[in-house]
Tab-separated table of C-alpha atoms in Angstrom:
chain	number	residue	atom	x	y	z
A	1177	UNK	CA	0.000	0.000	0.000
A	1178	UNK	CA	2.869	2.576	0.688
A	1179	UNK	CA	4.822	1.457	-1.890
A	1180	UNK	CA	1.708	2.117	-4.331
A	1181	UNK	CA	0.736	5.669	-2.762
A	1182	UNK	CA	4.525	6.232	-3.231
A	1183	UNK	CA	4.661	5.632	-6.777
A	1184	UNK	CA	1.253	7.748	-7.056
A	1185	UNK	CA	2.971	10.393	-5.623
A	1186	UNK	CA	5.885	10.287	-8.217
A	1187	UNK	CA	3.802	9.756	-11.671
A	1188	UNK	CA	1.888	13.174	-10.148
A	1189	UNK	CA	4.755	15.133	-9.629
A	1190	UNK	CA	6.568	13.388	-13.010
A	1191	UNK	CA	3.545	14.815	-14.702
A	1192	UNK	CA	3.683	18.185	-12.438
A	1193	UNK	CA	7.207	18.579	-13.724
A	1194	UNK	CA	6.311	17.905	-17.371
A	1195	UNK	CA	3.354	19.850	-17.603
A	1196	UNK	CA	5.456	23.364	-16.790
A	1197	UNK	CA	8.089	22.399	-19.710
A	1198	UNK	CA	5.447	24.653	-22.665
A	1199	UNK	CA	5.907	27.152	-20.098
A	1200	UNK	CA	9.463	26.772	-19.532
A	1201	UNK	CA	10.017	26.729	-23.390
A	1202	UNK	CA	7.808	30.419	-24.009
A	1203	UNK	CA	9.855	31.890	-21.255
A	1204	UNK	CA	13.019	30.953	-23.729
A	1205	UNK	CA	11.463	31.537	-26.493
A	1206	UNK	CA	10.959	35.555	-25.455
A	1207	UNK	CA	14.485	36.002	-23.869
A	1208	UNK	CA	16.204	34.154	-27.176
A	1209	UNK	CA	13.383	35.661	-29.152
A	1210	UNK	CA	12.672	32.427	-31.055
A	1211	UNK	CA	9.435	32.027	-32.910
A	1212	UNK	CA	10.549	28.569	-33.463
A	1213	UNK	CA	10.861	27.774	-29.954
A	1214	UNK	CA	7.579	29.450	-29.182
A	1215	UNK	CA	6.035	27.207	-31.893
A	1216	UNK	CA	7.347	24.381	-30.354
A	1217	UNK	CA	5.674	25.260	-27.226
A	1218	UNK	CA	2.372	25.920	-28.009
A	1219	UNK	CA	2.567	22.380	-30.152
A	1220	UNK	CA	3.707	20.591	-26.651
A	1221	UNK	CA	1.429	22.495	-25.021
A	1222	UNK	CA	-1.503	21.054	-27.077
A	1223	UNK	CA	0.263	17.810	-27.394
A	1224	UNK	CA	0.455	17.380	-23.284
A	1225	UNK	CA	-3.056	18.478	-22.783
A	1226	UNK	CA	-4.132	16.096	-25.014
A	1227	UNK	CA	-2.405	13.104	-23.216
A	1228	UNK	CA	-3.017	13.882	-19.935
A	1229	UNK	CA	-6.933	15.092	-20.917
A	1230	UNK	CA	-6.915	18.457	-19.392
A	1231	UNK	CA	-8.332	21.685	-20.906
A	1232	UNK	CA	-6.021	23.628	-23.418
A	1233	UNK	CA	-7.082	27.217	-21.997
A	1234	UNK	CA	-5.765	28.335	-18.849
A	1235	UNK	CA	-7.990	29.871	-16.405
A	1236	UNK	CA	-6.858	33.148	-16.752
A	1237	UNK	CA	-8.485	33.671	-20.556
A	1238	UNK	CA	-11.420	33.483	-18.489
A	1239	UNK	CA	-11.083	35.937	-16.355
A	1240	UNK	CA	-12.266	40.035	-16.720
A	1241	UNK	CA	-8.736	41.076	-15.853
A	1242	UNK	CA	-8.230	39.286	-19.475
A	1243	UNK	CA	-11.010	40.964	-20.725
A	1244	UNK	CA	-10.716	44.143	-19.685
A	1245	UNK	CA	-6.616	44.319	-21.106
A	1246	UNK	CA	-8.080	42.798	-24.429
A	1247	UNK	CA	-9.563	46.262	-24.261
A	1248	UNK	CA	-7.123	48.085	-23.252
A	1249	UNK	CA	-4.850	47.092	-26.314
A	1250	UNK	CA	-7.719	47.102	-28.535
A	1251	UNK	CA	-8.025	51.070	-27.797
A	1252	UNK	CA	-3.851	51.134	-28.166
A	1253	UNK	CA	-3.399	50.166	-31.867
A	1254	UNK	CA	-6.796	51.538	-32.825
A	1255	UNK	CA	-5.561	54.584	-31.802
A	1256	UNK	CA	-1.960	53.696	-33.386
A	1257	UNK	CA	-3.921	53.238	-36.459
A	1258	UNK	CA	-6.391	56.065	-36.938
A	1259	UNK	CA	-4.217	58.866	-37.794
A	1260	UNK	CA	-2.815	56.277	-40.859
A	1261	UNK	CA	-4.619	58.011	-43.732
A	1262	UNK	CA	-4.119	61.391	-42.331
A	1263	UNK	CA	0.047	61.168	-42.327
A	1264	UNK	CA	0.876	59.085	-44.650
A	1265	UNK	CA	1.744	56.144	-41.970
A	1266	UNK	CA	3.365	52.553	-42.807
A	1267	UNK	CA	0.552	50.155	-41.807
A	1268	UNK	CA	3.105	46.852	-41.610
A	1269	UNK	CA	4.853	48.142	-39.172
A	1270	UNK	CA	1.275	48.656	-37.083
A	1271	UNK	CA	1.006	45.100	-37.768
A	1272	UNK	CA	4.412	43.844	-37.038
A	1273	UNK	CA	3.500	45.475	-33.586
A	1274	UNK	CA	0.247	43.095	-33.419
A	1275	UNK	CA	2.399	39.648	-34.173
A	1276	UNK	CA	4.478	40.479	-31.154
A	1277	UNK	CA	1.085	39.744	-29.121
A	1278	UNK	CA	1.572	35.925	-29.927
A	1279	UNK	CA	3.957	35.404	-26.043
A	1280	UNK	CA	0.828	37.247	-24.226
A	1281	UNK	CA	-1.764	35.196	-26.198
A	1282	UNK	CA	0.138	32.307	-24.910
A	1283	UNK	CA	1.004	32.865	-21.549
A	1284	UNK	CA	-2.997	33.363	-20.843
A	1285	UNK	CA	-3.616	29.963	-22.784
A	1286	UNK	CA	-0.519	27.825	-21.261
A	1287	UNK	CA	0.000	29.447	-17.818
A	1288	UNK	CA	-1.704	28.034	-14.614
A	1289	UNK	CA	-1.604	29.809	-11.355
A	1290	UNK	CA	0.070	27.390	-9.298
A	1291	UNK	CA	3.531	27.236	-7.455
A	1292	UNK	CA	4.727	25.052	-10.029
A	1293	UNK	CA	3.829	27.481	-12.961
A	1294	UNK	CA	6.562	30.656	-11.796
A	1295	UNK	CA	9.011	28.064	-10.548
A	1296	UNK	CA	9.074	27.288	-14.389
A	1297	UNK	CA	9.024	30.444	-15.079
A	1298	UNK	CA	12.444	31.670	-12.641
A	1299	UNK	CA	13.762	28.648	-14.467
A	1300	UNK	CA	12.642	29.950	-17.787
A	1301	UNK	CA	14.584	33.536	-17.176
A	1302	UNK	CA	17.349	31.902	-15.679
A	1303	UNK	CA	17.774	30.313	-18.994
A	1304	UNK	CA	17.317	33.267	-21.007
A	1305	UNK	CA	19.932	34.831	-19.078
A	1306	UNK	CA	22.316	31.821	-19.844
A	1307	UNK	CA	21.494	32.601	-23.533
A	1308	UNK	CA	22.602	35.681	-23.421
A	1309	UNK	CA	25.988	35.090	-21.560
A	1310	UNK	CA	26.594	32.291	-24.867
A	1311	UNK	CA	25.774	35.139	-27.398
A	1312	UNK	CA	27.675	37.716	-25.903
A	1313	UNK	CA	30.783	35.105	-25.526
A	1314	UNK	CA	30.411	34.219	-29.140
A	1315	UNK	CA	30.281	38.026	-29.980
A	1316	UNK	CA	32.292	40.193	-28.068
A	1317	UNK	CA	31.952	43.660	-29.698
A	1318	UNK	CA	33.408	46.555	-27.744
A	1319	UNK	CA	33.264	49.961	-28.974
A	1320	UNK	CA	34.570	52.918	-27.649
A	1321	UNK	CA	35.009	50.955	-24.157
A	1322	UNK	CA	31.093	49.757	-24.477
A	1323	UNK	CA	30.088	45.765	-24.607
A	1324	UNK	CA	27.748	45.816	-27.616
A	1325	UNK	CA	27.602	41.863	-27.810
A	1326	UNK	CA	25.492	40.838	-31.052
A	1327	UNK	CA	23.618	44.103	-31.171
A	1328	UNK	CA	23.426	47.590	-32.881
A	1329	UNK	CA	23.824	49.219	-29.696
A	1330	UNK	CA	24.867	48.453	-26.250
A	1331	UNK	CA	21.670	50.066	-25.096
A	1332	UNK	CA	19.478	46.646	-26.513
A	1333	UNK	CA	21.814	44.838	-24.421
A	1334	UNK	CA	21.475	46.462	-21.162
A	1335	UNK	CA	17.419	46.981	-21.712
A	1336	UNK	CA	16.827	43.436	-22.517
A	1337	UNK	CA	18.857	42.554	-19.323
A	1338	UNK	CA	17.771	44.867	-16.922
A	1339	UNK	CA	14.240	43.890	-17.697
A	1340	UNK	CA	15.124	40.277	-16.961
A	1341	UNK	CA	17.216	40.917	-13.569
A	1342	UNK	CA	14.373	41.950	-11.428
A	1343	UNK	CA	12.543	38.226	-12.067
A	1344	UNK	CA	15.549	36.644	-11.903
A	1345	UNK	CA	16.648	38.407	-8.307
A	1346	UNK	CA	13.270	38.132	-6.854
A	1347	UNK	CA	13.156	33.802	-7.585
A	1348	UNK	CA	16.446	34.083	-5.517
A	1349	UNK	CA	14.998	35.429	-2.778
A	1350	UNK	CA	11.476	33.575	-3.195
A	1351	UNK	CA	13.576	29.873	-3.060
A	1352	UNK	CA	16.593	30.365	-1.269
A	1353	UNK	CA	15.322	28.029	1.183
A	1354	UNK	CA	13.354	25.294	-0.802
A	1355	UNK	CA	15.669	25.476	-3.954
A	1356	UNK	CA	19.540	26.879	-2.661
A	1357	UNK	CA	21.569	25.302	-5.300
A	1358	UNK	CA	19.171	26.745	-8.169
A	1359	UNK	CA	19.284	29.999	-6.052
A	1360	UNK	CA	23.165	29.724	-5.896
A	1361	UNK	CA	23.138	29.270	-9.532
A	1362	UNK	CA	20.869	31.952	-10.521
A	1363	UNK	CA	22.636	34.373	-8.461
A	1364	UNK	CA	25.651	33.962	-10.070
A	1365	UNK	CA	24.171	34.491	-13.403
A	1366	UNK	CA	22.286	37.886	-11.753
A	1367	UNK	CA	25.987	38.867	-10.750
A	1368	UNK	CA	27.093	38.444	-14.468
A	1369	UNK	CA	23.939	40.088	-15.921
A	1370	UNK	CA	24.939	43.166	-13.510
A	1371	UNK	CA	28.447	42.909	-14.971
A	1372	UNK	CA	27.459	42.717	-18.319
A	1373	UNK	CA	25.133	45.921	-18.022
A	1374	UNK	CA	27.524	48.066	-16.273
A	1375	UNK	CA	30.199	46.858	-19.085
A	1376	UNK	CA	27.505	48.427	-21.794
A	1377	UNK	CA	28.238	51.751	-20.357
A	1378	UNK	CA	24.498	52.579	-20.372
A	1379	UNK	CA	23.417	55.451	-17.879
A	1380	UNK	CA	19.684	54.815	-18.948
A	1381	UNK	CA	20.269	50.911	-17.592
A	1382	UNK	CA	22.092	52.146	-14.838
A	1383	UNK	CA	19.414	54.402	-13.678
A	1384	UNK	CA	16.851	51.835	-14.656
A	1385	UNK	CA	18.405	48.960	-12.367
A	1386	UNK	CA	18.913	51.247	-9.328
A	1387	UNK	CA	15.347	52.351	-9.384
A	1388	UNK	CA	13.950	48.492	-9.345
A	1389	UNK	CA	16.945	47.289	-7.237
A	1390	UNK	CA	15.711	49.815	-4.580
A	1391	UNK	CA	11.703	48.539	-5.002
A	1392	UNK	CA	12.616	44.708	-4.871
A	1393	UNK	CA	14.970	45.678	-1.753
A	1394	UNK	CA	11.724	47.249	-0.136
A	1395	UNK	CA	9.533	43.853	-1.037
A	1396	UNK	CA	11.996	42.203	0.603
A	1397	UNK	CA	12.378	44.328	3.834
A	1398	UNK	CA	8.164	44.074	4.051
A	1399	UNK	CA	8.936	40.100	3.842
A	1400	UNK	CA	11.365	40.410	6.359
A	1401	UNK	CA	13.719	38.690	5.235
A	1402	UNK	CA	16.941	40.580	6.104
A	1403	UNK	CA	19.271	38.328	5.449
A	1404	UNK	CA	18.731	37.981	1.399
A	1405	UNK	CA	18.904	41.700	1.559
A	1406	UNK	CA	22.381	41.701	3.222
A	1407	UNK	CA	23.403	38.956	0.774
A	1408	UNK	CA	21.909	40.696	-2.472
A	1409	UNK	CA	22.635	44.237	-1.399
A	1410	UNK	CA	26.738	42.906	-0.792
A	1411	UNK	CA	26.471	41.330	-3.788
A	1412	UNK	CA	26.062	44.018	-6.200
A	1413	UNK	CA	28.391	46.427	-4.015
A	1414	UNK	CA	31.029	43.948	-4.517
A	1415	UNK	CA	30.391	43.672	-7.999
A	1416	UNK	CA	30.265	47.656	-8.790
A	1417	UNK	CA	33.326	48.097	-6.677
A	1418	UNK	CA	35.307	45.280	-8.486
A	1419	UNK	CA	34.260	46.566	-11.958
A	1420	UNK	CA	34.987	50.397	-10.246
A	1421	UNK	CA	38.681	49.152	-9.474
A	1422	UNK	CA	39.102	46.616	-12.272
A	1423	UNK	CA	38.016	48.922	-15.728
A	1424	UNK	CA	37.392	52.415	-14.069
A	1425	UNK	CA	37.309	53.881	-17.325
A	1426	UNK	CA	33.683	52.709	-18.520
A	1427	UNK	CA	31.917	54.096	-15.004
A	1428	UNK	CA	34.044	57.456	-15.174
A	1429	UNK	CA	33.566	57.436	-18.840
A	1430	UNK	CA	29.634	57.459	-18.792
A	1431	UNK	CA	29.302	59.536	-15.718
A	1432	UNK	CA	31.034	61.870	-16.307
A	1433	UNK	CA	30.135	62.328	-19.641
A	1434	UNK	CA	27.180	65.575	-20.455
A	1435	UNK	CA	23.860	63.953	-21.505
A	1436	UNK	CA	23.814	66.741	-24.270
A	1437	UNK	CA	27.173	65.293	-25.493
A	1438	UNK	CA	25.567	61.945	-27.124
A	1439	UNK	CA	22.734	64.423	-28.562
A	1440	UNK	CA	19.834	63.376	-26.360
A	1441	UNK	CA	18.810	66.809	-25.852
A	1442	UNK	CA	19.406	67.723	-29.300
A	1443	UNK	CA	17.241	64.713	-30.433
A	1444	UNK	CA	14.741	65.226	-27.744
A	1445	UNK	CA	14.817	69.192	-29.155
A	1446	UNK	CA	13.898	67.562	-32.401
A	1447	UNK	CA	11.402	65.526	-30.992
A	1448	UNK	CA	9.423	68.307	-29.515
A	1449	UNK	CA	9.815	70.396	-32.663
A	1450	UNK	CA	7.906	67.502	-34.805
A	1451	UNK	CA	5.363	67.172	-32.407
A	1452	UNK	CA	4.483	71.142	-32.133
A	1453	UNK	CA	4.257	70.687	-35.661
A	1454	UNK	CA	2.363	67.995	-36.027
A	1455	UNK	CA	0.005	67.778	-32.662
A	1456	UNK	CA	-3.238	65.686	-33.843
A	1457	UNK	CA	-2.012	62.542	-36.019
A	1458	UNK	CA	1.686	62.806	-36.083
A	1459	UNK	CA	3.995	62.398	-38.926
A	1460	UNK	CA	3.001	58.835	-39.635
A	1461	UNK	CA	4.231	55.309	-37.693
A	1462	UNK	CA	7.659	54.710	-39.424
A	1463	UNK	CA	8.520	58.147	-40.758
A	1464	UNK	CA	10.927	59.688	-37.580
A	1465	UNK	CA	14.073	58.196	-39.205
A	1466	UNK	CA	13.262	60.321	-42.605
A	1467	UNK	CA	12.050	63.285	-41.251
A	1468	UNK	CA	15.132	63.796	-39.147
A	1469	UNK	CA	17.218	63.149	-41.633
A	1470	UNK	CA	15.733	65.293	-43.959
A	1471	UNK	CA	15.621	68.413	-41.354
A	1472	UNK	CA	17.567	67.637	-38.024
A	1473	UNK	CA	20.200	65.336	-39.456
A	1474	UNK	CA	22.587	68.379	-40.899
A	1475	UNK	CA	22.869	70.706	-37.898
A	1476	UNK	CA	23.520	67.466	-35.026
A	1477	UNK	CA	25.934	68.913	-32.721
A	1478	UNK	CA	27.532	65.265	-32.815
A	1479	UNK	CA	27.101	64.661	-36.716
A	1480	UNK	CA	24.414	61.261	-35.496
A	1481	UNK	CA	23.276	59.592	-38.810
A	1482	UNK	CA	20.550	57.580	-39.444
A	1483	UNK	CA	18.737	58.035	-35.779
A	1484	UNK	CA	15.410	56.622	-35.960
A	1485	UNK	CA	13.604	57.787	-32.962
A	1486	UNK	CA	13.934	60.717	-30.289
A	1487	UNK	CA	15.396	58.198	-27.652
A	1488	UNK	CA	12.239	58.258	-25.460
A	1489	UNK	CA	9.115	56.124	-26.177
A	1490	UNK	CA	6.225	58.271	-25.141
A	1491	UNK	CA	7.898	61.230	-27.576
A	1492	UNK	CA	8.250	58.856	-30.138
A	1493	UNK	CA	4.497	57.713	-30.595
A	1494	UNK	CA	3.604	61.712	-30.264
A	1495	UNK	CA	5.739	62.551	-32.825
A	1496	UNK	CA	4.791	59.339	-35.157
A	1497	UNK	CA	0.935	58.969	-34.145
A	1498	UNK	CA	0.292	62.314	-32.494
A	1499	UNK	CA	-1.854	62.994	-29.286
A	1500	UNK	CA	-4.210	60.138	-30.408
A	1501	UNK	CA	-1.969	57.519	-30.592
A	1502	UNK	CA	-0.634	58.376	-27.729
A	1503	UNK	CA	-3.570	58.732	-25.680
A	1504	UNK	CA	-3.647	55.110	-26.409
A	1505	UNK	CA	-0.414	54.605	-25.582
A	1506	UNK	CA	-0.258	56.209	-22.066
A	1507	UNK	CA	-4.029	54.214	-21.581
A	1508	UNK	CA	-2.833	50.925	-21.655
A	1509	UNK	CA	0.423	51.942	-19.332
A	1510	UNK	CA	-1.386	53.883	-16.822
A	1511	UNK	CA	-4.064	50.555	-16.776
A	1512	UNK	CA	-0.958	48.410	-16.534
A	1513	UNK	CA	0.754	49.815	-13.567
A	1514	UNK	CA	-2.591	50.761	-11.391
A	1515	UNK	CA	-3.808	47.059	-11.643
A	1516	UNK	CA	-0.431	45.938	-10.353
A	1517	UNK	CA	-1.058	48.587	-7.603
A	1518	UNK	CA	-3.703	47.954	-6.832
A	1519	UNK	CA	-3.736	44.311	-6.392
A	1520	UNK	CA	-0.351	44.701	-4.954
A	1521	UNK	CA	-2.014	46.802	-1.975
A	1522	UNK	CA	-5.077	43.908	-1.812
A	1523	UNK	CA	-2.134	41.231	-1.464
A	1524	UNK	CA	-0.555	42.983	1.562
A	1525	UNK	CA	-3.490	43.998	3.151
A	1526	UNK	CA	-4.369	40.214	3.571
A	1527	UNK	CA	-1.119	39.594	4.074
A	1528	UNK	CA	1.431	41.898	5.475
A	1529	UNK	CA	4.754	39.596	5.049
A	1530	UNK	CA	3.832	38.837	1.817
A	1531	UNK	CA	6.394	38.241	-1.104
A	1532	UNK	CA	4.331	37.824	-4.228
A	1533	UNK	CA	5.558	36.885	-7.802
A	1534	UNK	CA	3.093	39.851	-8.907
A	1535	UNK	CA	6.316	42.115	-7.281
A	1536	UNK	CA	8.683	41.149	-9.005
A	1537	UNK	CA	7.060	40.586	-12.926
A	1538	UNK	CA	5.171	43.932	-12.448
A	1539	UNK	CA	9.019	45.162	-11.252
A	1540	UNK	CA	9.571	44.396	-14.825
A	1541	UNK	CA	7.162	45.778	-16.666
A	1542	UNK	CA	8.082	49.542	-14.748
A	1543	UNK	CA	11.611	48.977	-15.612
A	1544	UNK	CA	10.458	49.007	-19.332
A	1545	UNK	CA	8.406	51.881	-18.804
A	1546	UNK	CA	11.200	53.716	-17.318
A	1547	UNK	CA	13.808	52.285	-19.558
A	1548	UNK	CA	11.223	54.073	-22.433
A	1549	UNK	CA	12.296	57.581	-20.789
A	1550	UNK	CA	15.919	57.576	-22.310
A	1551	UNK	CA	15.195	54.985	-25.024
A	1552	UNK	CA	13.499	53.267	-27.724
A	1553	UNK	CA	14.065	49.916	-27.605
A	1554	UNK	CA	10.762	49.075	-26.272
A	1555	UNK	CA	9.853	49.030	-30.097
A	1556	UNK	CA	12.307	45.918	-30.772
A	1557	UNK	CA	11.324	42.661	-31.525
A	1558	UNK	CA	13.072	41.346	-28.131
A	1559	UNK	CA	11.749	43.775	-25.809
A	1560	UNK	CA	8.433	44.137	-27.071
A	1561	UNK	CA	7.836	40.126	-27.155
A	1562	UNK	CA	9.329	39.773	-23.338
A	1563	UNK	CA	7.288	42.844	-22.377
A	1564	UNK	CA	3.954	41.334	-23.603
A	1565	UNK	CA	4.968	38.183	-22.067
A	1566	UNK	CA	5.496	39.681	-18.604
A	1567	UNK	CA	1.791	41.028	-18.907
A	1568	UNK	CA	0.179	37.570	-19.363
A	1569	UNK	CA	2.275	36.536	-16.331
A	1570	UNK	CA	1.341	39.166	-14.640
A	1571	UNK	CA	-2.632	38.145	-15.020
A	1572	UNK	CA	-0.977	34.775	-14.082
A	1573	UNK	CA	0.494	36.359	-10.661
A	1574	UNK	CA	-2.844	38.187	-10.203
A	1575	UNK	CA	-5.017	34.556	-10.497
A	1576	UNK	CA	-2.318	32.619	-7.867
A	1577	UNK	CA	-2.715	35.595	-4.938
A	1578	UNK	CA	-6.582	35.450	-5.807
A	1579	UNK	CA	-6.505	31.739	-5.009
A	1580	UNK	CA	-4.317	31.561	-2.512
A	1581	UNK	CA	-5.620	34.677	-0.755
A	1582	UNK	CA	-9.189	34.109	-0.974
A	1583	UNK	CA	-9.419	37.241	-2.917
A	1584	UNK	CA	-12.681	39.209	-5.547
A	1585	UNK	CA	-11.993	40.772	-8.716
């Protein structure tokens, strides 16, 4: 009889484990940004369901949160696409922006709300990070003492990794005690990442990571859980001071170099220009890169060529889709971070020592809207997909604390 409830036990948790691997597999898929490997999950996905006889859709796609945020981005590209016929607008790029929906489609149909579910998906980032140490290895490109790795810029780089840290660092802390040798492991890789970004020389990142460094410390402090804090918070010093001593050159580089010197401020100038101009519908989705270069271009203190946006997010929708499209824009933020708020509040008001995963994947999604403020990147294919991603998980975080709270929509 034991012997039988023990080998029940193990064919459940076998097909606990292998349930979470379509999850696993979309969590790489976004950080590699492989539509092939998000293929491949949604085919397990359908393929496990199948064999074990449980329901393709998740909960969540059943829930008004899901609703309502169907809405939400509804209203964003309709209003990205009104103003098309009135500026001469490229439409395919509109749509390009709608394909990189597919990882929050998919996170609503595969995720479940369980504890099994974001230990898949810590795994899944930890991976992605992994990926990103290989490709950087393989592709070493420094410029002007800046780690560009395989991209255009270093800023792509630090974005996509200071968007990742915050999920990565807050698993750490969340299963230090149940899972220490995966925590060991994934704090190492956090210590690269950190490494990595501060090699990139990018003051936006910089800036970025201290800001969600300082709100994870604080959902750690309300957890009480001191010690991960000492351990975390001597971490990074240890790793800023090494770098500091070891290649003092990037950090005094970048900080001591004037903002206005990489023509930010002349770009931002620009920016504000077009959109005086151009108030209502903009100067069409796609057409920044041209219009600069036809009118800014020439008289760039720094001689930039080829820029394609005003290095902030919210100035480049003005200036592309005018105050409509970004009305629907700021909408869908705004909605965004005051549901994460707000159930945020709900969680710790039920629970004062709480540490839920909502903290640290909505820590994510602010660190792209405050990476936005200096950059553009949120418009890449990498960002964008691991951005819409986060969302679904975040619905995903919302459902769990629900259930495990005893909490109303």
């Amino acid at each position: 009889m034991i012997k039988e409830k023990s080998m029940s036990d193990f064919m459940i948790k076998k097909q606990t484990c292998i349930s979470q691997l379509p999850l696993l597999m979309l969590v790489v898929s976004c950080g590699a940004s492989s539509g092939f490997l998000m293929i491949v999950a949604l085919l397990l996905h359908l393929l496990l369901c199948r064999y074990y006889r449980e329901p393709v859709l998740g909960p969540i796609i059943y829930t008004k949160m899901f609703r309502v945020s169907l809405v939400f981005i509804f209203l964003f590209f309709v209003c990205s696409f009104i103003p098309l016929p009135f500026n001469d607008g490229q439409p395919r790029l509109l749509f390009r922006y709608i394909s990189r929906l597919a990882p929050f489609i998919l996170a609503v149909v595969i995720a479940r709300p369980t504890a099994e579910s974001f230990l898949a998906i810590w795994y899944g980032w930890g991976l992605s990070l992994l990926y990103f140490f290989v490709i950087v290895a393989r592709t070493p490109v420094w410029e002007v003492n800046r780690l560009f790795g395989p991209f255009s810029s270093p800023n792509t780089l630090a974005g996509l990794l200071v968007i990742m840290l915050p999920m990565v660092l807050f698993g750490v802390v969340k299963y230090r005690k149940s899972f220490l040798k995966s925590s060991i492991v994934l704090l190492l890789f956090s210590m690269i990442a950190v490494f990595l970004v501060v090699c990139t020389g990018s003051r936006n990142a910089y800036g970025t990571f201290i800001i969600s460094f300082f709100v994870l410390s604080w959902l750690i402090y309300r957890h009480r859980d001191t010690f991960s804090l000492k351990i975390i918070g001597t971490v990074i010093a240890f790793i800023c001071l090494g770098i500091a001593y070891a290649s003092p050159m990037i950090i005094s580089q970048r900080v001591e170099r004037n903002i206005g010197q990489d023509g930010r401020i002349y770009l931002m100038q620009a920016g504000i220009q077009i959109a005086k101009e151009h108030p209502i519908v903009g100067i069409g989705a796609g057409n920044w890169g041209k219009v600069y270069k036809e009118r800014f271009e020439a008289q760039n203190p720094n001689h930039e060529q080829n820029i394609q946006s005003p290095h902030n997010i919210y100035l480049h929708v003005l200036d592309e889709s005018g105050i409509i499209g970004l009305t629907g824009f700021l909408a869908l933020f705004i909605y965004q971070i005051k549901e994460i708020i707000y159930w945020l509040h709900r969680i710790y008001a039920q629970e004062k020592r709480a540490l839920p995963w909502l903290g640290g994947i909505g820590l994510s999604i602010v660190s792209v809207f405050i990476f936005g403020f200096l950059d553009y990147d949120f418009f890449s294919r990498n960002m964008m997909q691991i951005y819409w991603l986060c969302w679904g998980l975040c619905l995903c975080a919302i459902e769990s604390a629900k259930k495990e709270l005893g909490l109303n929509e």
